[in-house]
């Protein structure tokens, strides 16, 4: 997969941000996609490889280690700290915590849409967890 290369220190809300806070279930870096582990109730790195781990909650705005607070953004526009292609749909990657263009998903990957690039540096978030795997 060709995940975008995120600079964690450059990940910040841009406009109309909708955010929430959770507790890290593992080490998480700003810019990584997170899901809520149903067993522990903690945030973990989302991954398109499995149905449960592909259910994205948002994108981490700060980093933290196990049991530390993580603020994540799930709506509005986010400056993602990477170069993105305007008009491209971005999804949860098959690499834990990663963000990839929709076209990079392969057979068996679950489709969880994060949003669409609005500029070369921002993604307009509109998270949609389809629960459907690519055939």
XYZ file of N, CA, C and O in Angstrom:
540
model
N 0.839 -1.187 0.000
C 0.000 0.000 0.000
C 0.879 1.244 0.000
O 1.932 1.262 0.597
N 0.370 2.272 -0.628
C 1.080 3.547 -0.670
C 0.420 4.513 0.299
O -0.299 5.421 -0.105
N 0.636 4.300 1.580
C 0.072 5.193 2.592
C 0.651 6.589 2.437
O 1.792 6.747 1.986
N -0.118 7.592 2.849
C 0.439 8.935 2.866
C 1.465 8.991 3.992
O 1.371 8.272 4.984
N 2.459 9.831 3.826
C 3.534 9.957 4.811
C 3.243 11.177 5.682
O 3.449 12.317 5.266
N 2.759 10.916 6.892
C 2.296 11.975 7.788
C 3.424 12.469 8.694
O 4.151 11.671 9.281
N 3.550 13.794 8.799
C 4.438 14.412 9.781
C 3.573 14.731 10.992
O 2.722 15.634 10.947
N 3.760 13.978 12.065
C 2.876 14.052 13.234
C 2.733 15.463 13.803
O 1.641 15.868 14.207
N 3.801 16.231 13.815
C 3.749 17.576 14.403
C 2.940 18.560 13.556
O 2.626 19.654 14.021
N 2.590 18.169 12.337
C 1.821 19.055 11.446
C 0.339 18.711 11.394
O -0.419 19.332 10.652
N -0.103 17.716 12.155
C -1.507 17.299 12.159
C -2.289 18.197 13.111
O -2.041 18.197 14.312
N -3.220 18.991 12.545
C -4.027 19.914 13.355
C -5.414 20.062 12.739
O -5.581 19.953 11.531
N -6.422 20.329 13.566
C -7.752 20.624 13.019
C -7.664 21.887 12.170
O -6.872 22.786 12.454
N -8.497 21.964 11.127
C -8.486 23.150 10.278
C -9.780 23.950 10.417
O -9.753 25.134 10.702
N -10.921 23.292 10.172
C -12.192 24.032 10.207
C -13.331 23.109 10.616
O -13.340 21.936 10.261
N -14.283 23.683 11.354
C -15.484 22.942 11.770
C -15.158 21.595 12.410
O -15.886 20.630 12.229
N -14.067 21.569 13.147
C -13.621 20.288 13.697
C -14.593 19.726 14.727
O -15.163 20.444 15.527
N -14.764 18.422 14.637
C -15.524 17.665 15.624
C -14.517 16.705 16.235
O -13.894 15.924 15.517
N -14.355 16.802 17.552
C -13.333 16.005 18.220
C -13.903 15.274 19.423
O -14.979 15.607 19.922
N -13.172 14.287 19.864
C -13.503 13.537 21.072
C -12.186 13.076 21.686
O -11.124 13.186 21.064
N -12.268 12.567 22.908
C -11.077 12.084 23.610
C -11.314 10.659 24.063
O -12.414 10.306 24.495
N -10.291 9.830 23.934
C -10.338 8.451 24.409
C -9.026 8.111 25.078
O -8.143 8.958 25.227
N -8.887 6.857 25.455
C -7.679 6.371 26.125
C -6.953 5.413 25.183
O -7.568 4.517 24.592
N -5.649 5.598 25.059
C -4.840 4.760 24.167
C -4.706 3.339 24.704
O -4.423 3.134 25.876
N -4.913 2.380 23.823
C -4.709 0.974 24.161
C -3.362 0.470 23.689
O -3.009 -0.685 23.887
N -2.618 1.347 23.030
C -1.274 1.070 22.539
C -0.655 2.425 22.203
O -1.331 3.451 22.288
N 0.604 2.451 21.820
C 1.232 3.708 21.439
C 0.632 4.192 20.126
O 0.574 3.442 19.149
N 0.164 5.429 20.137
C -0.480 6.039 18.976
C 0.239 7.353 18.689
O 0.631 8.079 19.607
N 0.390 7.660 17.392
C 1.037 8.883 16.944
C 0.004 9.794 16.289
O -0.916 9.299 15.635
N 0.170 11.097 16.432
C -0.719 12.043 15.753
C -0.748 11.722 14.268
O 0.285 11.445 13.656
N -1.957 11.729 13.690
C -2.120 11.424 12.279
C -2.486 9.983 11.994
O -2.829 9.635 10.865
N -2.452 9.139 13.022
C -2.851 7.750 12.820
C -4.360 7.604 13.009
O -4.975 8.306 13.800
N -4.931 6.690 12.247
C -6.361 6.417 12.305
C -6.622 5.464 13.467
O -5.881 4.491 13.655
N -7.684 5.734 14.250
C -7.960 4.913 15.429
C -9.372 4.320 15.387
O -10.272 4.866 14.764
N -9.506 3.173 16.067
C -10.817 2.538 16.273
C -10.947 2.250 17.761
O -9.955 2.272 18.503
N -12.158 1.971 18.217
C -12.406 1.682 19.624
C -12.480 0.174 19.811
O -13.365 -0.480 19.257
N -11.546 -0.373 20.578
C -11.530 -1.810 20.848
C -12.714 -2.142 21.753
O -12.841 -1.595 22.848
N -13.585 -3.041 21.298
C -14.816 -3.341 22.039
C -14.556 -4.108 23.332
O -15.367 -4.077 24.249
N -13.429 -4.771 23.436
C -13.105 -5.524 24.648
C -12.536 -4.624 25.743
O -12.959 -4.691 26.891
N -11.579 -3.760 25.356
C -10.897 -2.924 26.346
C -11.507 -1.532 26.473
O -11.257 -0.836 27.461
N -12.264 -1.085 25.451
C -12.808 0.262 25.451
C -11.750 1.322 25.187
O -11.969 2.506 25.422
N -10.598 0.887 24.661
C -9.497 1.812 24.402
C -9.281 1.989 22.903
O -9.659 1.136 22.095
N -8.661 3.111 22.553
C -8.360 3.406 21.157
C -7.143 2.616 20.702
O -6.137 2.547 21.411
N -7.270 2.049 19.508
C -6.187 1.277 18.893
C -6.032 1.761 17.451
O -6.933 2.403 16.906
N -4.911 1.418 16.809
C -4.693 1.789 15.416
C -5.633 0.985 14.515
O -5.649 -0.241 14.575
N -6.406 1.693 13.705
C -7.334 1.041 12.777
C -6.561 0.352 11.661
O -5.464 0.767 11.291
N -7.174 -0.695 11.100
C -6.518 -1.528 10.096
C -7.592 -2.126 9.187
O -8.531 -2.753 9.669
N -7.450 -1.953 7.880
C -8.443 -2.438 6.912
C -8.450 -3.956 6.763
O -9.328 -4.502 6.103
N -7.505 -4.644 7.378
C -7.401 -6.099 7.210
C -8.490 -6.895 7.917
O -8.769 -8.022 7.543
N -9.083 -6.341 8.980
C -10.125 -7.076 9.705
C -11.351 -6.187 9.889
O -11.233 -4.967 10.020
N -12.516 -6.803 9.922
C -13.768 -6.049 10.031
C -13.803 -5.183 11.286
O -14.120 -3.992 11.225
N -13.469 -5.748 12.436
C -13.560 -5.010 13.698
C -12.571 -3.850 13.749
O -12.908 -2.756 14.204
N -11.357 -4.071 13.277
C -10.319 -3.045 13.352
C -10.458 -1.981 12.276
O -9.781 -0.959 12.326
N -11.343 -2.200 11.310
C -11.522 -1.215 10.246
C -12.571 -0.169 10.596
O -12.755 0.800 9.875
N -13.279 -0.353 11.729
C -14.351 0.577 12.115
C -13.719 1.820 12.757
O -13.538 1.900 13.963
N -13.410 2.776 11.917
C -12.672 3.974 12.305
C -13.507 4.922 13.168
O -14.676 5.159 12.904
N -12.877 5.474 14.204
C -13.488 6.524 15.033
C -13.003 7.905 14.594
O -13.717 8.882 14.726
N -11.757 7.987 14.118
C -11.213 9.272 13.704
C -9.712 9.227 13.542
O -9.110 8.151 13.520
N -9.113 10.412 13.460
C -7.672 10.557 13.278
C -7.097 11.226 14.516
O -7.576 12.288 14.944
N -6.073 10.604 15.095
C -5.446 11.116 16.315
C -4.824 12.492 16.076
O -4.133 12.703 15.079
N -5.082 13.415 17.005
C -4.512 14.758 16.933
C -3.268 14.904 17.803
O -2.560 15.909 17.703
N -3.041 13.936 18.655
C -1.833 13.937 19.490
C -1.372 12.496 19.657
O -2.124 11.566 19.390
N -0.154 12.348 20.084
C 0.372 11.018 20.343
C 0.267 10.681 21.815
O 0.062 11.558 22.655
N 0.386 9.396 22.106
C 0.360 8.961 23.488
C 0.674 7.485 23.591
O 0.529 6.735 22.622
N 1.115 7.086 24.772
C 1.422 5.692 25.050
C 0.214 5.019 25.697
O -0.809 5.665 25.942
N 0.328 3.751 25.971
C -0.734 2.974 26.608
C -1.308 3.720 27.811
O -0.571 4.223 28.665
N -2.646 3.805 27.854
C -3.426 4.426 28.929
C -3.345 5.946 29.007
O -3.841 6.537 29.962
N -2.749 6.591 28.004
C -2.720 8.047 27.975
C -3.897 8.561 27.136
O -4.411 7.856 26.272
N -4.327 9.808 27.385
C -5.453 10.362 26.616
C -5.055 10.675 25.176
O -3.952 11.149 24.916
N -5.965 10.377 24.261
C -5.781 10.675 22.838
C -6.985 11.496 22.376
O -8.136 11.056 22.506
N -6.721 12.663 21.849
C -7.775 13.474 21.238
C -7.788 13.107 19.757
O -6.733 13.036 19.125
N -8.992 12.855 19.236
C -9.083 12.509 17.820
C -10.175 13.330 17.148
O -11.118 13.784 17.782
N -9.992 13.538 15.851
C -10.951 14.308 15.062
C -11.747 13.359 14.189
O -11.186 12.492 13.527
N -13.078 13.536 14.176
C -13.940 12.669 13.381
C -14.810 13.438 12.390
O -15.544 12.843 11.602
N -14.725 14.755 12.385
C -15.496 15.555 11.449
C -14.820 16.881 11.201
O -13.899 17.269 11.916
N -15.257 17.583 10.161
C -14.643 18.849 9.779
C -13.441 18.605 8.883
O -13.255 17.516 8.350
N -12.619 19.652 8.738
C -11.410 19.505 7.919
C -10.198 19.390 8.828
O -10.128 20.032 9.872
N -9.259 18.570 8.391
C -8.031 18.353 9.154
C -6.831 18.620 8.252
O -6.813 18.200 7.098
N -5.870 19.382 8.781
C -4.582 19.506 8.104
C -3.829 18.247 8.487
O -3.512 18.037 9.665
N -3.590 17.382 7.509
C -3.161 16.016 7.775
C -1.648 15.838 7.921
O -1.188 14.781 8.329
N -0.861 16.879 7.643
C 0.586 16.744 7.816
C 1.239 15.920 6.720
O 2.286 15.318 6.920
N 0.594 15.883 5.553
C 1.112 15.130 4.412
C 0.569 15.768 3.143
O -0.374 16.556 3.186
N 1.148 15.402 2.030
C 0.628 15.850 0.748
C -0.423 14.853 0.281
O -0.173 13.648 0.259
N -1.609 15.373 -0.047
C -2.708 14.548 -0.539
C -3.180 15.116 -1.878
O -2.921 16.273 -2.186
N -3.873 14.304 -2.655
C -4.339 14.713 -3.980
C -5.777 15.214 -3.896
O -6.675 14.471 -3.475
N -6.001 16.441 -4.283
C -7.329 17.055 -4.224
C -8.344 16.182 -4.964
O -8.098 15.720 -6.078
N -9.480 15.934 -4.315
C -10.541 15.136 -4.909
C -10.404 13.642 -4.707
O -11.305 12.886 -5.034
N -9.299 13.219 -4.117
C -9.067 11.794 -3.876
C -9.743 11.367 -2.580
O -9.672 12.072 -1.575
N -10.382 10.204 -2.599
C -11.015 9.627 -1.413
C -9.934 8.881 -0.631
O -9.213 8.051 -1.197
N -9.843 9.157 0.671
C -8.862 8.489 1.534
C -9.579 7.564 2.511
O -10.679 7.845 2.964
N -8.917 6.442 2.805
C -9.510 5.361 3.597
C -8.537 4.862 4.654
O -7.350 5.172 4.623
N -9.064 4.025 5.550
C -8.227 3.299 6.498
C -7.375 2.333 5.685
O -7.876 1.596 4.836
N -6.093 2.339 5.933
C -5.143 1.495 5.215
C -5.085 0.085 5.793
O -5.550 -0.158 6.904
N -4.463 -0.811 5.051
C -4.208 -2.162 5.550
C -2.991 -2.182 6.473
O -2.661 -3.203 7.054
N -2.328 -1.039 6.607
C -1.236 -0.886 7.561
C -1.822 -0.235 8.804
O -2.462 0.824 8.704
N -1.664 -0.830 9.956
C -2.267 -0.315 11.190
C -1.978 1.169 11.388
O -0.823 1.586 11.386
N -3.053 1.965 11.509
C -2.944 3.404 11.734
C -2.782 4.228 10.481
O -2.853 5.449 10.534
N -2.572 3.578 9.345
C -2.269 4.286 8.112
C -3.480 4.831 7.373
O -4.623 4.417 7.591
N -3.186 5.772 6.478
C -4.188 6.393 5.607
C -3.732 6.174 4.177
O -2.575 6.453 3.839
N -4.645 5.685 3.322
C -4.300 5.390 1.935
C -5.409 5.867 1.001
O -6.556 6.010 1.416
N -5.078 6.085 -0.275
C -6.128 6.365 -1.253
C -7.010 5.127 -1.421
O -6.528 3.997 -1.307
N -8.283 5.342 -1.693
C -9.222 4.238 -1.884
C -8.715 3.226 -2.905
O -8.842 2.014 -2.707
N -8.116 3.693 -3.972
C -7.651 2.810 -5.048
C -6.583 1.815 -4.586
O -6.346 0.805 -5.260
N -5.958 2.058 -3.437
C -4.898 1.169 -2.948
C -5.409 -0.048 -2.193
O -4.646 -0.964 -1.904
N -6.702 -0.072 -1.849
C -7.228 -1.243 -1.145
C -7.223 -2.448 -2.089
O -7.451 -2.306 -3.286
N -6.968 -3.604 -1.525
C -6.921 -4.826 -2.324
C -7.944 -5.825 -1.791
O -8.575 -5.606 -0.758
N -8.083 -6.926 -2.468
C -9.061 -7.955 -2.120
C -8.964 -8.335 -0.641
O -7.879 -8.608 -0.132
N -10.111 -8.307 0.034
C -10.169 -8.664 1.451
C -10.063 -7.489 2.394
O -10.367 -7.613 3.580
N -9.624 -6.328 1.903
C -9.538 -5.135 2.747
C -10.935 -4.563 2.953
O -11.721 -4.481 2.010
N -11.234 -4.142 4.172
C -12.526 -3.537 4.491
C -12.486 -2.041 4.179
O -11.507 -1.371 4.480
N -13.554 -1.544 3.578
C -13.613 -0.151 3.138
C -14.193 0.729 4.243
O -15.371 0.618 4.589
N -13.340 1.576 4.789
C -13.751 2.589 5.763
C -13.239 3.924 5.249
O -12.038 4.205 5.296
N -14.155 4.730 4.752
C -13.804 6.016 4.145
C -13.577 7.057 5.236
O -14.388 7.198 6.148
N -12.462 7.773 5.117
C -12.152 8.858 6.041
C -12.684 10.180 5.513
O -13.243 10.970 6.258
N -12.496 10.420 4.220
C -12.954 11.663 3.619
C -12.280 11.908 2.294
O -11.656 11.014 1.716
N -12.388 13.151 1.833
C -11.876 13.553 0.530
C -10.904 14.718 0.711
O -11.190 15.654 1.478
N -9.790 14.681 -0.013
C -8.816 15.770 0.058
C -9.420 17.033 -0.539
O -9.885 17.025 -1.674
N -9.427 18.110 0.256
C -9.982 19.385 -0.199
C -8.901 20.327 -0.713
O -9.173 21.229 -1.494
N -7.676 20.126 -0.241
C -6.502 20.850 -0.737
C -5.354 19.846 -0.729
O -5.536 18.695 -0.324
N -4.176 20.294 -1.105
C -3.016 19.400 -1.112
C -2.536 19.069 0.301
O -1.663 18.210 0.474
N -3.130 19.715 1.322
C -2.701 19.487 2.698
C -3.829 19.103 3.650
O -3.572 18.792 4.803
N -5.087 19.124 3.160
C -6.220 18.893 4.062
C -7.173 17.831 3.529
O -7.346 17.668 2.331
N -7.820 17.141 4.489
C -8.866 16.171 4.172
C -10.148 16.633 4.856
O -10.142 16.957 6.050
N -11.229 16.664 4.091
C -12.545 16.954 4.654
C -13.098 15.626 5.141
O -13.415 14.741 4.348
N -13.175 15.468 6.455
C -13.585 14.199 7.042
C -15.087 13.977 6.945
O -15.885 14.878 7.208
N -15.455 12.778 6.573
C -16.844 12.317 6.567
C -16.750 10.792 6.674
O -16.864 10.084 5.674
N -16.479 10.323 7.874
C -16.175 8.908 8.092
C -17.380 8.025 7.803
O -18.480 8.286 8.272
N -17.124 7.001 6.997
C -18.144 6.025 6.641
C -17.529 4.635 6.727
O -16.658 4.274 5.942
N -17.952 3.870 7.721
C -17.478 2.493 7.911
C -18.460 1.548 7.227
O -19.528 1.298 7.749
N -18.094 1.041 6.055
C -19.034 0.265 5.245
C -19.232 -1.155 5.749
O -20.289 -1.743 5.528
N -18.216 -1.739 6.381
C -18.287 -3.140 6.779
C -18.187 -4.089 5.593
O -18.399 -5.298 5.723
N -17.845 -3.556 4.433
C -17.756 -4.340 3.207
C -16.304 -4.499 2.806
O -15.541 -3.523 2.788
N -15.911 -5.721 2.467
C -14.550 -5.997 2.015
C -14.494 -5.937 0.495
O -15.442 -6.304 -0.207
N -13.376 -5.483 -0.023
C -13.137 -5.439 -1.468
C -13.124 -6.884 -1.981
O -12.506 -7.758 -1.377
N -13.816 -7.124 -3.081
C -13.885 -8.475 -3.656
C -12.650 -8.764 -4.482
O -11.987 -7.910 -4.960
